[in-house]
Structure formats: C-alpha cells, structure tokens
Amino acid sequence: MPDQNAQISWREGQVPVSTQFDDPYFSLEDGAAETAYVFLAGNDLPDRFRPGFHIAELGFGTGLNLLLAWASWMRTGGEGPLHFTSFEAYPMRPEDMAQAHTAFPALDGRRDALTEAWDGTGGVLELPGLRAEIIIGDARETLPAWQEKADAWFLDGFSPAKNPELWGDDLMAEVANHTAPGGTAATYTAAGFVRRALAEGGFEVTRIPGYGRKRHMTKARMPL
C-alpha cells in the first residue's frame, strides 16, 4: 500500500511543510495567534460555547486548532467535553507531530497529552474535557457518510490553489449539509470560488480582514 502519512520537510526545525502540497501547516509568523484569529474568533468562540458544542474541521494537520479550541473550552469552564471531529487524508506520524508541537510551549500539558494519545491512525481520543474523533480518508468520501452536524467549522485545508480537492463545490455543500442551524464556518482563504460555494450551500458569507499579511479571510453563518 502507498504511504498515506503526511510527507514533511522542516523550516527552522519547527515549522512543518507538506511536500505533497508545498504549503506550511501553520503561519511562519505565529501559528497559534493565526488559529486564534481565524478559527476561534472567526467562529465567535468562545462566546458561543455551550454544553455539547461540536466543532468539525477539514484538515487535522498538527492538531494545533484542536489544542487551541480545547484550551479555550477549558478556560471558559465548559460543561462536559468539547466535541471535535476532524477529517484528514494524510495523518502526521507521531514523531512529526511531536516535533511540530515544540513550537507551542505555552500549550504544555494539553500538547503533551495529545502527543501521547496520537498514534497516527486517527480514531477517537478521549482526553479531559475533550472528545475528539479524527476520521482518516478523503473528505469527499468520509464527510458525506458522517451522521452529525457541527456548530462550527474550521476549514483548514492547504491553499485552494495547491489542494483544490478540499475546496470543491460538492464538498462545501457537504459542509453546509453538516452544519447545525445558526452554525458557523471560518477559513483563512477569501478565494471567490470558495465563498460562492459556501453561499450556494446556504451560508451567509462575509469577507473580513485576514491575519497578518493576508488581506482577507472568510466567515460564514447558517441561518437559524
């Protein structure tokens, strides 16, 4: 069988770059700040947290988005676990995830807990205050089969120019179909075809200022 793990090179020993897609996994400037701005604030989190809140994600990558969402949930005293489902085609090897996480010492205990729980094959991870499921495979096949709806989506595939399969009209329609009424989505990209696909799926789509050097990003909300 071909190797389905992520193929990675490293910049400065800490920033992983996908050699399959020629794109870094997180901002070369400050990956944690980018996640907080794009995915947490872009989905109006933590203000919208409530018991049973469910985040879904396209592109698990290093698990950084999960770590930041989990930390935010715990800081706000969320009741019960945060539910987090991520769809990933090329999971990181445990040793690569551990190396990537050295860039985020402030996440300490949760970072280490995720690293210890992650075996590179996905599945369900039960951690204090968190129930995460990482579904391995092509999201164009795995998301339609998913039986749940998310309250918030992190759309974090590699650049649409380099990984167009994760931003196609059909997949954005599935994101919409798997969003609860009043649910949201956010992504770092402001590509016109992505925004149009989300709008065609039923989202109310807004372009807002992006993080760092990016001029714009996208946030979307599903009507109640």
PDB file of C-alpha atoms in Angstrom:
ATOM      1  CA  MET A   1       0.000   0.000   0.000  1.00  0.00           C
ATOM      2  CA  PRO A   2       1.216   3.557  -0.654  1.00  0.00           C
ATOM      3  CA  ASP A   3       2.288   5.609   2.345  1.00  0.00           C
ATOM      4  CA  GLN A   4      -0.764   7.575   3.480  1.00  0.00           C
ATOM      5  CA  ASN A   5       1.098   9.556   6.127  1.00  0.00           C
ATOM      6  CA  ALA A   6       1.926  13.218   5.631  1.00  0.00           C
ATOM      7  CA  GLN A   7       5.227  13.813   3.839  1.00  0.00           C
ATOM      8  CA  ILE A   8       7.020  16.656   5.612  1.00  0.00           C
ATOM      9  CA  SER A   9      10.053  18.894   5.374  1.00  0.00           C
ATOM     10  CA  TRP A  10      11.011  21.412   8.041  1.00  0.00           C
ATOM     11  CA  ARG A  11      11.730  25.120   8.141  1.00  0.00           C
ATOM     12  CA  GLU A  12      13.951  26.172  11.014  1.00  0.00           C
ATOM     13  CA  GLY A  13      13.304  22.787  12.591  1.00  0.00           C
ATOM     14  CA  GLN A  14       9.843  23.734  13.886  1.00  0.00           C
ATOM     15  CA  VAL A  15       7.541  24.683  11.013  1.00  0.00           C
ATOM     16  CA  PRO A  16       6.362  21.588   9.101  1.00  0.00           C
ATOM     17  CA  VAL A  17       5.808  21.981   5.363  1.00  0.00           C
ATOM     18  CA  SER A  18       3.800  19.481   3.337  1.00  0.00           C
ATOM     19  CA  THR A  19       5.919  18.238   0.458  1.00  0.00           C
ATOM     20  CA  GLN A  20       2.749  16.863  -1.147  1.00  0.00           C
ATOM     21  CA  PHE A  21       1.162  20.308  -1.332  1.00  0.00           C
ATOM     22  CA  ASP A  22       4.197  22.601  -0.934  1.00  0.00           C
ATOM     23  CA  ASP A  23       2.465  24.514   1.844  1.00  0.00           C
ATOM     24  CA  PRO A  24       3.283  25.071   5.557  1.00  0.00           C
ATOM     25  CA  TYR A  25       0.936  23.659   8.184  1.00  0.00           C
ATOM     26  CA  PHE A  26       0.734  26.917  10.093  1.00  0.00           C
ATOM     27  CA  SER A  27       1.833  30.529   9.886  1.00  0.00           C
ATOM     28  CA  LEU A  28       5.578  31.077   9.749  1.00  0.00           C
ATOM     29  CA  GLU A  29       4.998  34.118  11.985  1.00  0.00           C
ATOM     30  CA  ASP A  30       2.811  32.770  14.815  1.00  0.00           C
ATOM     31  CA  GLY A  31       0.696  29.687  14.187  1.00  0.00           C
ATOM     32  CA  ALA A  32      -1.162  29.855  17.498  1.00  0.00           C
ATOM     33  CA  ALA A  33      -2.120  33.506  17.010  1.00  0.00           C
ATOM     34  CA  GLU A  34      -3.315  32.720  13.488  1.00  0.00           C
ATOM     35  CA  THR A  35      -5.544  29.899  14.736  1.00  0.00           C
ATOM     36  CA  ALA A  36      -6.977  32.084  17.490  1.00  0.00           C
ATOM     37  CA  TYR A  37      -7.786  34.839  14.995  1.00  0.00           C
ATOM     38  CA  VAL A  38      -9.062  32.801  12.058  1.00  0.00           C
ATOM     39  CA  PHE A  39     -10.777  29.806  13.604  1.00  0.00           C
ATOM     40  CA  LEU A  40     -11.731  30.822  17.127  1.00  0.00           C
ATOM     41  CA  ALA A  41     -12.614  34.487  16.623  1.00  0.00           C
ATOM     42  CA  GLY A  42     -13.824  33.697  13.089  1.00  0.00           C
ATOM     43  CA  ASN A  43     -16.449  31.398  14.622  1.00  0.00           C
ATOM     44  CA  ASP A  44     -17.214  33.813  17.500  1.00  0.00           C
ATOM     45  CA  LEU A  45     -15.593  31.487  20.012  1.00  0.00           C
ATOM     46  CA  PRO A  46     -15.506  31.127  22.947  1.00  0.00           C
ATOM     47  CA  ASP A  47     -18.650  33.282  23.233  1.00  0.00           C
ATOM     48  CA  ARG A  48     -20.806  30.643  21.529  1.00  0.00           C
ATOM     49  CA  PHE A  49     -19.642  27.692  23.606  1.00  0.00           C
ATOM     50  CA  ARG A  50     -22.425  25.733  25.307  1.00  0.00           C
ATOM     51  CA  PRO A  51     -22.760  22.181  26.661  1.00  0.00           C
ATOM     52  CA  GLY A  52     -22.352  19.661  23.854  1.00  0.00           C
ATOM     53  CA  PHE A  53     -20.748  22.147  21.466  1.00  0.00           C
ATOM     54  CA  HIS A  54     -19.363  20.401  18.382  1.00  0.00           C
ATOM     55  CA  ILE A  55     -16.529  21.682  16.181  1.00  0.00           C
ATOM     56  CA  ALA A  56     -15.743  19.985  12.874  1.00  0.00           C
ATOM     57  CA  GLU A  57     -12.681  20.552  10.764  1.00  0.00           C
ATOM     58  CA  LEU A  58     -11.282  19.858   7.317  1.00  0.00           C
ATOM     59  CA  GLY A  59      -7.567  19.196   7.748  1.00  0.00           C
ATOM     60  CA  PHE A  60      -6.343  17.983  11.153  1.00  0.00           C
ATOM     61  CA  GLY A  61      -2.682  18.595  10.391  1.00  0.00           C
ATOM     62  CA  THR A  62      -0.620  19.102  13.535  1.00  0.00           C
ATOM     63  CA  GLY A  63      -3.684  19.243  15.783  1.00  0.00           C
ATOM     64  CA  LEU A  64      -2.955  22.891  16.593  1.00  0.00           C
ATOM     65  CA  ASN A  65      -6.540  24.009  16.010  1.00  0.00           C
ATOM     66  CA  LEU A  66      -7.795  21.290  18.329  1.00  0.00           C
ATOM     67  CA  LEU A  67      -5.322  22.324  21.017  1.00  0.00           C
ATOM     68  CA  LEU A  68      -6.346  25.985  20.907  1.00  0.00           C
ATOM     69  CA  ALA A  69     -10.068  25.161  20.884  1.00  0.00           C
ATOM     70  CA  TRP A  70      -9.639  22.712  23.760  1.00  0.00           C
ATOM     71  CA  ALA A  71      -7.659  25.254  25.794  1.00  0.00           C
ATOM     72  CA  SER A  72     -10.335  27.895  25.176  1.00  0.00           C
ATOM     73  CA  TRP A  73     -13.083  25.468  26.204  1.00  0.00           C
ATOM     74  CA  MET A  74     -11.322  24.635  29.452  1.00  0.00           C
ATOM     75  CA  ARG A  75     -10.624  28.292  30.270  1.00  0.00           C
ATOM     76  CA  THR A  76     -14.316  29.111  29.933  1.00  0.00           C
ATOM     77  CA  GLY A  77     -15.336  26.224  32.194  1.00  0.00           C
ATOM     78  CA  GLY A  78     -17.292  24.343  29.541  1.00  0.00           C
ATOM     79  CA  GLU A  79     -19.654  21.713  30.948  1.00  0.00           C
ATOM     80  CA  GLY A  80     -18.822  18.216  29.788  1.00  0.00           C
ATOM     81  CA  PRO A  81     -16.456  17.537  26.910  1.00  0.00           C
ATOM     82  CA  LEU A  82     -15.927  19.655  23.838  1.00  0.00           C
ATOM     83  CA  HIS A  83     -16.757  17.549  20.787  1.00  0.00           C
ATOM     84  CA  PHE A  84     -14.271  17.868  17.943  1.00  0.00           C
ATOM     85  CA  THR A  85     -14.340  15.947  14.653  1.00  0.00           C
ATOM     86  CA  SER A  86     -11.603  16.353  12.067  1.00  0.00           C
ATOM     87  CA  PHE A  87     -11.297  14.936   8.555  1.00  0.00           C
ATOM     88  CA  GLU A  88      -7.726  14.209   7.446  1.00  0.00           C
ATOM     89  CA  ALA A  89      -6.406  12.407   4.366  1.00  0.00           C
ATOM     90  CA  TYR A  90      -2.718  12.309   5.306  1.00  0.00           C
ATOM     91  CA  PRO A  91      -2.241  11.970   9.077  1.00  0.00           C
ATOM     92  CA  MET A  92       1.029  13.043  10.633  1.00  0.00           C
ATOM     93  CA  ARG A  93       3.346  10.463  12.109  1.00  0.00           C
ATOM     94  CA  PRO A  94       3.559  10.786  15.910  1.00  0.00           C
ATOM     95  CA  GLU A  95       7.216  11.854  15.805  1.00  0.00           C
ATOM     96  CA  ASP A  96       6.413  14.632  13.306  1.00  0.00           C
ATOM     97  CA  MET A  97       3.524  15.890  15.421  1.00  0.00           C
ATOM     98  CA  ALA A  98       5.758  15.933  18.492  1.00  0.00           C
ATOM     99  CA  GLN A  99       8.391  17.954  16.638  1.00  0.00           C
ATOM    100  CA  ALA A 100       5.787  20.419  15.314  1.00  0.00           C
ATOM    101  CA  HIS A 101       4.428  20.915  18.830  1.00  0.00           C
ATOM    102  CA  THR A 102       7.781  22.160  20.112  1.00  0.00           C
ATOM    103  CA  ALA A 103       6.796  25.478  18.505  1.00  0.00           C
ATOM    104  CA  PHE A 104       3.996  25.869  21.093  1.00  0.00           C
ATOM    105  CA  PRO A 105       5.440  25.563  24.601  1.00  0.00           C
ATOM    106  CA  ALA A 106       2.589  27.606  26.066  1.00  0.00           C
ATOM    107  CA  LEU A 107       0.210  24.712  25.359  1.00  0.00           C
ATOM    108  CA  ASP A 108       2.348  22.442  27.569  1.00  0.00           C
ATOM    109  CA  GLY A 109       0.148  19.841  29.259  1.00  0.00           C
ATOM    110  CA  ARG A 110      -2.532  19.599  26.563  1.00  0.00           C
ATOM    111  CA  ARG A 111       0.091  19.499  23.845  1.00  0.00           C
ATOM    112  CA  ASP A 112       1.828  16.626  25.611  1.00  0.00           C
ATOM    113  CA  ALA A 113      -1.458  14.793  26.244  1.00  0.00           C
ATOM    114  CA  LEU A 114      -2.366  14.949  22.557  1.00  0.00           C
ATOM    115  CA  THR A 115       1.097  13.819  21.512  1.00  0.00           C
ATOM    116  CA  GLU A 116       0.894  10.828  23.862  1.00  0.00           C
ATOM    117  CA  ALA A 117      -2.592   9.864  22.648  1.00  0.00           C
ATOM    118  CA  TRP A 118      -1.862  10.248  18.927  1.00  0.00           C
ATOM    119  CA  ASP A 119      -0.671   7.110  17.135  1.00  0.00           C
ATOM    120  CA  GLY A 120      -1.002   8.448  13.599  1.00  0.00           C
ATOM    121  CA  THR A 121      -4.028   6.341  12.690  1.00  0.00           C
ATOM    122  CA  GLY A 122      -6.920   8.565  13.764  1.00  0.00           C
ATOM    123  CA  GLY A 123      -9.935   7.317  15.679  1.00  0.00           C
ATOM    124  CA  VAL A 124     -11.454   8.580  18.912  1.00  0.00           C
ATOM    125  CA  LEU A 125      -9.337  10.365  21.512  1.00  0.00           C
ATOM    126  CA  GLU A 126     -10.852  10.750  24.977  1.00  0.00           C
ATOM    127  CA  LEU A 127      -8.977  13.407  26.938  1.00  0.00           C
ATOM    128  CA  PRO A 128     -10.018  15.528  29.952  1.00  0.00           C
ATOM    129  CA  GLY A 129     -12.712  17.918  28.735  1.00  0.00           C
ATOM    130  CA  LEU A 130     -12.424  16.714  25.133  1.00  0.00           C
ATOM    131  CA  ARG A 131     -13.831  14.015  22.909  1.00  0.00           C
ATOM    132  CA  ALA A 132     -12.090  14.145  19.546  1.00  0.00           C
ATOM    133  CA  GLU A 133     -12.532  11.929  16.508  1.00  0.00           C
ATOM    134  CA  ILE A 134     -10.081  12.121  13.641  1.00  0.00           C
ATOM    135  CA  ILE A 135     -11.558  10.469  10.554  1.00  0.00           C
ATOM    136  CA  ILE A 136      -8.886   9.336   8.118  1.00  0.00           C
ATOM    137  CA  GLY A 137      -9.535   9.329   4.380  1.00  0.00           C
ATOM    138  CA  ASP A 138     -10.650  11.536   1.518  1.00  0.00           C
ATOM    139  CA  ALA A 139     -13.164  14.012   2.963  1.00  0.00           C
ATOM    140  CA  ARG A 140     -15.112  13.879  -0.287  1.00  0.00           C
ATOM    141  CA  GLU A 141     -15.976  10.318   0.719  1.00  0.00           C
ATOM    142  CA  THR A 142     -15.908  10.425   4.526  1.00  0.00           C
ATOM    143  CA  LEU A 143     -17.852  13.634   5.167  1.00  0.00           C
ATOM    144  CA  PRO A 144     -20.997  12.568   3.254  1.00  0.00           C
ATOM    145  CA  ALA A 145     -21.096   9.434   5.416  1.00  0.00           C
ATOM    146  CA  TRP A 146     -20.841  11.414   8.668  1.00  0.00           C
ATOM    147  CA  GLN A 147     -24.090  11.367  10.637  1.00  0.00           C
ATOM    148  CA  GLU A 148     -23.689  14.521  12.730  1.00  0.00           C
ATOM    149  CA  LYS A 149     -23.872  18.286  12.395  1.00  0.00           C
ATOM    150  CA  ALA A 150     -21.315  20.794  13.633  1.00  0.00           C
ATOM    151  CA  ASP A 151     -21.906  24.044  15.451  1.00  0.00           C
ATOM    152  CA  ALA A 152     -18.678  25.473  13.996  1.00  0.00           C
ATOM    153  CA  TRP A 153     -16.406  24.502  11.110  1.00  0.00           C
ATOM    154  CA  PHE A 154     -12.671  25.106  10.798  1.00  0.00           C
ATOM    155  CA  LEU A 155     -11.948  24.944   7.046  1.00  0.00           C
ATOM    156  CA  ASP A 156      -8.200  24.475   7.151  1.00  0.00           C
ATOM    157  CA  GLY A 157      -7.085  22.533   4.113  1.00  0.00           C
ATOM    158  CA  PHE A 158      -3.944  23.561   2.308  1.00  0.00           C
ATOM    159  CA  SER A 159      -4.170  26.508  -0.085  1.00  0.00           C
ATOM    160  CA  PRO A 160      -7.040  26.192  -2.593  1.00  0.00           C
ATOM    161  CA  ALA A 161      -4.519  26.794  -5.360  1.00  0.00           C
ATOM    162  CA  LYS A 162      -2.499  23.764  -4.230  1.00  0.00           C
ATOM    163  CA  ASN A 163      -5.186  21.499  -2.778  1.00  0.00           C
ATOM    164  CA  PRO A 164      -8.350  22.323  -4.762  1.00  0.00           C
ATOM    165  CA  GLU A 165      -9.957  18.958  -3.925  1.00  0.00           C
ATOM    166  CA  LEU A 166     -10.642  20.092  -0.367  1.00  0.00           C
ATOM    167  CA  TRP A 167     -12.446  23.253  -1.504  1.00  0.00           C
ATOM    168  CA  GLY A 168     -14.723  21.998  -4.290  1.00  0.00           C
ATOM    169  CA  ASP A 169     -18.387  22.878  -4.654  1.00  0.00           C
ATOM    170  CA  ASP A 170     -19.589  19.403  -3.686  1.00  0.00           C
ATOM    171  CA  LEU A 171     -17.503  19.309  -0.508  1.00  0.00           C
ATOM    172  CA  MET A 172     -18.562  22.821   0.541  1.00  0.00           C
ATOM    173  CA  ALA A 173     -22.164  21.689   0.015  1.00  0.00           C
ATOM    174  CA  GLU A 174     -21.491  18.769   2.364  1.00  0.00           C
ATOM    175  CA  VAL A 175     -20.066  21.189   4.938  1.00  0.00           C
ATOM    176  CA  ALA A 176     -23.310  23.135   4.698  1.00  0.00           C
ATOM    177  CA  ASN A 177     -25.385  19.947   4.981  1.00  0.00           C
ATOM    178  CA  HIS A 178     -23.491  19.051   8.139  1.00  0.00           C
ATOM    179  CA  THR A 179     -23.909  22.409   9.878  1.00  0.00           C
ATOM    180  CA  ALA A 180     -26.496  22.968  12.596  1.00  0.00           C
ATOM    181  CA  PRO A 181     -28.941  25.875  12.226  1.00  0.00           C
ATOM    182  CA  GLY A 182     -27.131  29.004  13.369  1.00  0.00           C
ATOM    183  CA  GLY A 183     -23.799  27.230  12.950  1.00  0.00           C
ATOM    184  CA  THR A 184     -20.744  28.912  11.504  1.00  0.00           C
ATOM    185  CA  ALA A 185     -17.657  28.307   9.413  1.00  0.00           C
ATOM    186  CA  ALA A 186     -14.374  30.163   9.101  1.00  0.00           C
ATOM    187  CA  THR A 187     -11.323  29.885   6.896  1.00  0.00           C
ATOM    188  CA  TYR A 188      -8.130  31.795   6.181  1.00  0.00           C
ATOM    189  CA  THR A 189      -8.901  31.889   2.431  1.00  0.00           C
ATOM    190  CA  ALA A 190     -11.014  34.510   0.704  1.00  0.00           C
ATOM    191  CA  ALA A 191     -10.933  32.777  -2.704  1.00  0.00           C
ATOM    192  CA  GLY A 192     -14.020  33.762  -4.641  1.00  0.00           C
ATOM    193  CA  PHE A 193     -14.967  30.222  -5.658  1.00  0.00           C
ATOM    194  CA  VAL A 194     -14.851  29.079  -2.017  1.00  0.00           C
ATOM    195  CA  ARG A 195     -17.083  31.934  -0.883  1.00  0.00           C
ATOM    196  CA  ARG A 196     -19.521  31.261  -3.728  1.00  0.00           C
ATOM    197  CA  ALA A 197     -19.671  27.548  -2.908  1.00  0.00           C
ATOM    198  CA  LEU A 198     -20.418  28.270   0.743  1.00  0.00           C
ATOM    199  CA  ALA A 199     -23.126  30.750  -0.247  1.00  0.00           C
ATOM    200  CA  GLU A 200     -24.670  28.240  -2.646  1.00  0.00           C
ATOM    201  CA  GLY A 201     -24.760  25.758   0.243  1.00  0.00           C
ATOM    202  CA  GLY A 202     -26.924  28.163   2.236  1.00  0.00           C
ATOM    203  CA  PHE A 203     -24.384  30.083   4.325  1.00  0.00           C
ATOM    204  CA  GLU A 204     -24.463  33.838   4.752  1.00  0.00           C
ATOM    205  CA  VAL A 205     -20.868  34.630   3.775  1.00  0.00           C
ATOM    206  CA  THR A 206     -18.742  37.592   4.843  1.00  0.00           C
ATOM    207  CA  ARG A 207     -15.222  38.607   3.832  1.00  0.00           C
ATOM    208  CA  ILE A 208     -13.295  40.179   6.717  1.00  0.00           C
ATOM    209  CA  PRO A 209      -9.689  41.308   7.303  1.00  0.00           C
ATOM    210  CA  GLY A 210      -7.260  38.377   7.387  1.00  0.00           C
ATOM    211  CA  TYR A 211      -4.488  37.501   9.777  1.00  0.00           C
ATOM    212  CA  GLY A 212      -1.043  39.033   9.433  1.00  0.00           C
ATOM    213  CA  ARG A 213      -0.092  39.604   5.820  1.00  0.00           C
ATOM    214  CA  LYS A 214      -3.312  38.141   4.446  1.00  0.00           C
ATOM    215  CA  ARG A 215      -5.647  40.895   3.352  1.00  0.00           C
ATOM    216  CA  HIS A 216      -8.882  38.943   3.763  1.00  0.00           C
ATOM    217  CA  MET A 217     -10.424  35.769   5.182  1.00  0.00           C
ATOM    218  CA  THR A 218     -13.911  34.279   5.160  1.00  0.00           C
ATOM    219  CA  LYS A 219     -16.505  33.691   7.831  1.00  0.00           C
ATOM    220  CA  ALA A 220     -19.965  32.235   7.253  1.00  0.00           C
ATOM    221  CA  ARG A 221     -23.132  31.601   9.207  1.00  0.00           C
ATOM    222  CA  MET A 222     -26.020  29.250   8.596  1.00  0.00           C
ATOM    223  CA  PRO A 223     -29.412  30.909   9.178  1.00  0.00           C
ATOM    224  CA  LEU A 224     -31.490  29.660  12.076  1.00  0.00           C
TER     225      LEU A 224
END
